Short mmCIF file of C-alpha atoms in Angstrom, two decimals:
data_model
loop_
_atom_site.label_atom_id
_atom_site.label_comp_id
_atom_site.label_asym_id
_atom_site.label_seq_id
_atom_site.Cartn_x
_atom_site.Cartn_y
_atom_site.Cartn_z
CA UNK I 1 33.79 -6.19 3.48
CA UNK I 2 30.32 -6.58 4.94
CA UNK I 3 30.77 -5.16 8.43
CA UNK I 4 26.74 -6.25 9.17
CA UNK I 5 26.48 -9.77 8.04
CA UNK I 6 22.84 -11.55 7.92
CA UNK I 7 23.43 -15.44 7.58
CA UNK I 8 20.67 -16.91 7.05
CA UNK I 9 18.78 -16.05 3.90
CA UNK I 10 15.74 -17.75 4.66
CA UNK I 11 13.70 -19.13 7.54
CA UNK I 12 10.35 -21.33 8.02
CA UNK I 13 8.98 -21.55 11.22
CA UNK I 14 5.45 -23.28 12.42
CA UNK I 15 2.91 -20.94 13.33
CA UNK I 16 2.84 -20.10 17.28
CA UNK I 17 6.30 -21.11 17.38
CA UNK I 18 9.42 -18.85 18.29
CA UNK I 19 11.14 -17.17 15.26
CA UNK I 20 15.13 -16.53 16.27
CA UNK I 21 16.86 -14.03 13.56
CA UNK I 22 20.42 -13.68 13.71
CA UNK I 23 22.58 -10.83 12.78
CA UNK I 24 26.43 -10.65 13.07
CA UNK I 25 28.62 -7.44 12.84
CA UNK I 26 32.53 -7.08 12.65
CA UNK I 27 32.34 -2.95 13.79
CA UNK I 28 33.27 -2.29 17.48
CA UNK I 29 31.98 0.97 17.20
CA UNK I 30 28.47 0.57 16.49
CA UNK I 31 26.25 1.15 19.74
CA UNK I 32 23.36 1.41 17.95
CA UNK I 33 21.11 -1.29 16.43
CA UNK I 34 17.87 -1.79 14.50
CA UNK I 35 15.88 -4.15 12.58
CA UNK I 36 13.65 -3.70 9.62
CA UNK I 37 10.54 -5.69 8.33
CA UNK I 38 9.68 -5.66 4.17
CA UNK I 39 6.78 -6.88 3.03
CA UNK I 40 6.91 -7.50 -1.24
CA UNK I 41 6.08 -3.97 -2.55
CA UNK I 42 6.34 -2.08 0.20
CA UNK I 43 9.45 0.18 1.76
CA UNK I 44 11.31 -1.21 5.18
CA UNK I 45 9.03 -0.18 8.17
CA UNK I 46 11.12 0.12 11.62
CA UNK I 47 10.62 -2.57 14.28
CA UNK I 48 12.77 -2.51 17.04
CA UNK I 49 15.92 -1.19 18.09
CA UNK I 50 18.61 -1.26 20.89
CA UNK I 51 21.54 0.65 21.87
CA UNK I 52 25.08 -0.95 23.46
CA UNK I 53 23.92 -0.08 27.07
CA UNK I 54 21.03 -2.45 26.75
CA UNK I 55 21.44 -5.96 26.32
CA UNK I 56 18.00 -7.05 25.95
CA UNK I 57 14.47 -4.79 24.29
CA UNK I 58 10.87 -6.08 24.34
CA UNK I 59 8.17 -5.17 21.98
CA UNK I 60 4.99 -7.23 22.83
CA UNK I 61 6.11 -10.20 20.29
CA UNK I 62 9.47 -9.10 19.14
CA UNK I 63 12.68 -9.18 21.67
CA UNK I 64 16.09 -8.25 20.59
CA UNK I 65 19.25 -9.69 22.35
CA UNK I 66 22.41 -7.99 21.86
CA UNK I 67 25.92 -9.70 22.61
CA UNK I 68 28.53 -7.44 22.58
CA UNK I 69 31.23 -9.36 23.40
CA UNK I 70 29.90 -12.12 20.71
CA UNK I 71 28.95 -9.10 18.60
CA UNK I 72 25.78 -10.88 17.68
CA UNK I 73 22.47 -9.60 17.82
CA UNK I 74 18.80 -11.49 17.40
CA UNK I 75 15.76 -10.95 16.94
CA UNK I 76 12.76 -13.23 18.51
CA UNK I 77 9.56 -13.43 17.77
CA UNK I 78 7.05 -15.37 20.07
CA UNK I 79 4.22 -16.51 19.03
CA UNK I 80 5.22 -15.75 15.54
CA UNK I 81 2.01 -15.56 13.41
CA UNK I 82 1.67 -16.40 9.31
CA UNK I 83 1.35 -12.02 8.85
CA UNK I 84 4.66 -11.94 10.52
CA UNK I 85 6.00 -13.40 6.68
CA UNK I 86 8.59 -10.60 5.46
CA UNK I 87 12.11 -9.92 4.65
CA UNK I 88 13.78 -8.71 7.87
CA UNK I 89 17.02 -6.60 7.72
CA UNK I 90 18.87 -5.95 10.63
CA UNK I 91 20.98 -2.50 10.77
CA UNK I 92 23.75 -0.98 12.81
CA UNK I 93 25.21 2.94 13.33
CA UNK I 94 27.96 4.41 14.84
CA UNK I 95 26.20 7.15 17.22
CA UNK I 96 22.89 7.88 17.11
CA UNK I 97 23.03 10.61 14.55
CA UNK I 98 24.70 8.53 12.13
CA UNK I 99 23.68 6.42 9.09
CA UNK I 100 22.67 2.84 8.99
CA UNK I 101 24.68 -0.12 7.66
CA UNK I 102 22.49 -3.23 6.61
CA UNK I 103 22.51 -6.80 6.54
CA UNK I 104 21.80 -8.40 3.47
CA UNK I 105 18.38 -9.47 4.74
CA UNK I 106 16.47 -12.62 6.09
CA UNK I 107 13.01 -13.95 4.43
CA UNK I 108 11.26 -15.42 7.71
CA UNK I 109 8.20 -17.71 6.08
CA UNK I 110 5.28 -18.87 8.79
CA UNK I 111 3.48 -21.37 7.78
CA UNK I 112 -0.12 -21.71 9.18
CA UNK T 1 -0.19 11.11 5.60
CA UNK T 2 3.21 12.04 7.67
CA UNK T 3 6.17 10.23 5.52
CA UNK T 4 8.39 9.57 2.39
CA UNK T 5 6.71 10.10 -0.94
CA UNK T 6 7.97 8.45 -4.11
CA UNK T 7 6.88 9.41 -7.59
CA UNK T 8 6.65 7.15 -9.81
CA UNK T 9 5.64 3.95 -8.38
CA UNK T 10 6.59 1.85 -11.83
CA UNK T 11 8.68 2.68 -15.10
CA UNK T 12 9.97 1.21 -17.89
CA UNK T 13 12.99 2.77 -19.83
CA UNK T 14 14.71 1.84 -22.86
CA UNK T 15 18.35 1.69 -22.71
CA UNK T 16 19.80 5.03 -22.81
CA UNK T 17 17.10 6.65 -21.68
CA UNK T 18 17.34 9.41 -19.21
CA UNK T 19 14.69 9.90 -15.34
CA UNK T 20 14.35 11.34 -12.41
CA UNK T 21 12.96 9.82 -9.42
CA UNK T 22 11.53 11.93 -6.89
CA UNK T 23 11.45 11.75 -3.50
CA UNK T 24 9.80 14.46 -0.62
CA UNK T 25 9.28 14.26 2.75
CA UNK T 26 7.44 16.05 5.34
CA UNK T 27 9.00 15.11 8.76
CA UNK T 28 11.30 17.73 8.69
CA UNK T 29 14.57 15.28 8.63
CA UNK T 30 17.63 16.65 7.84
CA UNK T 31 19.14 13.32 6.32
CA UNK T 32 17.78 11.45 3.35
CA UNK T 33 19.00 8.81 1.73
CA UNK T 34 18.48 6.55 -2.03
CA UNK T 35 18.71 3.19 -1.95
CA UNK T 36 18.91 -0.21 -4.44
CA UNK T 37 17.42 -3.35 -3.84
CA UNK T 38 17.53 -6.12 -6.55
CA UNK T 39 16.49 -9.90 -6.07
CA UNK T 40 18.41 -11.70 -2.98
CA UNK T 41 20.76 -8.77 -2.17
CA UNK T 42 19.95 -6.56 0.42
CA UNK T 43 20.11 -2.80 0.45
CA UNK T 44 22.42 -0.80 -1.12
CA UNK T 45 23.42 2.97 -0.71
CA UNK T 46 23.59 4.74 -3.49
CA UNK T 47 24.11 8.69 -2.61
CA UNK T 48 22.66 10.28 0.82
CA UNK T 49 22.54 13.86 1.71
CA UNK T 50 23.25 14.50 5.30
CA UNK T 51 21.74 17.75 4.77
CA UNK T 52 20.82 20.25 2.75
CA UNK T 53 23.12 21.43 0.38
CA UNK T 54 25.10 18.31 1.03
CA UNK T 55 25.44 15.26 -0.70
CA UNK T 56 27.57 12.33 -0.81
CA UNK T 57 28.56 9.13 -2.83
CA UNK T 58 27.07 5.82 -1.20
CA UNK T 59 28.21 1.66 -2.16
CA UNK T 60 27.00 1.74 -6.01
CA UNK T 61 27.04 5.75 -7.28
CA UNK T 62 27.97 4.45 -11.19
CA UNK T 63 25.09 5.91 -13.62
CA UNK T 64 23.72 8.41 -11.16
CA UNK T 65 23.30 11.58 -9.84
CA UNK T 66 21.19 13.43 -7.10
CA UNK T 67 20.19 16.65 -6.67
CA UNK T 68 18.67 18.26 -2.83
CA UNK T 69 16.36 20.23 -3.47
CA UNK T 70 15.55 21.53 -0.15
CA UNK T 71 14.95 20.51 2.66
CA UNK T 72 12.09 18.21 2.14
CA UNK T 73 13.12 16.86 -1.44
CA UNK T 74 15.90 14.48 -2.52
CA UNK T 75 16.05 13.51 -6.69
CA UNK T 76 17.81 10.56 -8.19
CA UNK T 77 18.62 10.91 -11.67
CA UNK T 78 19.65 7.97 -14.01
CA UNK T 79 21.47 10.36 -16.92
CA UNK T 80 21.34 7.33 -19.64
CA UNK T 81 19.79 4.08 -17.91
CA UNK T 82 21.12 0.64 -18.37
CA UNK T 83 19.67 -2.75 -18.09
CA UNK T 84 21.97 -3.28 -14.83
CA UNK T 85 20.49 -0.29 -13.72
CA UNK T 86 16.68 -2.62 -13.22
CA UNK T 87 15.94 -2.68 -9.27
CA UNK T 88 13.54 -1.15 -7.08
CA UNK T 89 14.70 2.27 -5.45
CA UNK T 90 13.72 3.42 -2.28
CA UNK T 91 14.29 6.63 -0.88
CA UNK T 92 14.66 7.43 3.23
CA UNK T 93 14.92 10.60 5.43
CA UNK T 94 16.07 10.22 8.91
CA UNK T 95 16.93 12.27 12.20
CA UNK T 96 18.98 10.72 14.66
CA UNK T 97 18.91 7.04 12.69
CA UNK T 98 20.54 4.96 15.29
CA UNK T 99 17.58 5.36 17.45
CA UNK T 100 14.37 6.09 15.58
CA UNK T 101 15.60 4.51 12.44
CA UNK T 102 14.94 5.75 8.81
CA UNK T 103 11.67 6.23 7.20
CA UNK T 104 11.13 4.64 4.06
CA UNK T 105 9.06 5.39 0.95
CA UNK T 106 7.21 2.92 -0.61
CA UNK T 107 9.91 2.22 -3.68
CA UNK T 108 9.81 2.76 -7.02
CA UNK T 109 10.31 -0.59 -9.37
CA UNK T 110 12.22 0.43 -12.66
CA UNK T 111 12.62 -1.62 -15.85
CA UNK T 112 15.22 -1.01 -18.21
CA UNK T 113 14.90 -2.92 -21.81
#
């Protein structure tokens, strides 16, 4: 059973409006989460993470909002930009040493 | 450049052949990782090596096996390839994941016929 579930397989947004990515996950034990851009031919680059003490991490654009009690994280991107176009993947680990479990991935498309 | 290196970048095998992807990094991680991606599924783990001399079966180990190295190098081998086996393969490394995340190489994109 997917214990990191991505919903939404794809999103459009207008550009300069707010992107919201969702991510749900069934494991009480992670305290540790991340997400992931992809562009097409390129490997995952890191974008932002957050840990179970935290409820809320800022990036210039990108904010992630962790529910614990909802176990539900997002990801929001404001202004979101047509270069901001990629596959995200959200991710989740038990400690920080440990590996990563992924979501299945959601295309965000921005159209100019 | 610091990072994951990935050789090759593009093959195409005929059924039954046998490869080895390589992967090395230079970041001195002690975990590293392969990894399957095929059209609208997400990642999938297929062996990781928490550290050298170690190595362990991920989601979808069928048809492969790994070898590390050393430290810095992590191989994927595909013994007799299949056309199920057709995906793009990344490799990672990682210290500490939960909180710096994995590094990823830039994927290698294998056709089997």
């Amino acid at each position: 059973d997917q214990q990191v579930k991505q919903n939404s397989p794809s999103l459009s947004v207008q550009e300069g409006r707010i992107s919201i990515l969702n991510c749900d996950y069934t494991n009480s034990m992670f305290d540790y989460f991340l997400w992931y851009k992809k562009y097409p031919a390129e490997g995952p680059t890191f974008l932002i993470s957050i840990s179970s003490i935290k409820d809320k991490n800022e990036d210039g654009r990108f904010t992630v909002f962790l529910n614990k009690s909802a176990k539900h994280l997002s990801l929001h991107i404001v202004p979101s930009q047509p270069g901001d176009s990629a596959v995200y993947f959200c991710a989740a680990s038990e400690g920080a040493g440990n590996m990563l479990t992924f979501g299945g991935g959601t295309r965000l498309m921005v159209k100019p | 450049n610091a990072g994951v290196t990935q050789t090759p970048k593009f093959q195409v095998l005929k059924t039954g052949q046998s490869m080895t992807l390589q992967c090395a990094q230079d970041m001195n991680h002690n975990s590293m990782y392969w990894y399957r991606q095929d059209p609208g599924m997400g990642l999938r783990l297929i062996y990781y090596s928490a550290s050298e001399g170690t190595t362990d079966k991920g989601e979808v180990p069928n048809g492969y096996n790994v070898s590390r190295l050393n430290k810095r190098e992590f191989s994927l081998r595909l013994e007799s390839a299949a056309p199920s086996q057709t995906s793009v393969y990344f490799c990672a490394s990682s210290e500490l994941a939960g909180i710096s995340g994995y590094t990823f190489g830039s994927g290698t994109r294998l056709t089997v016929v």
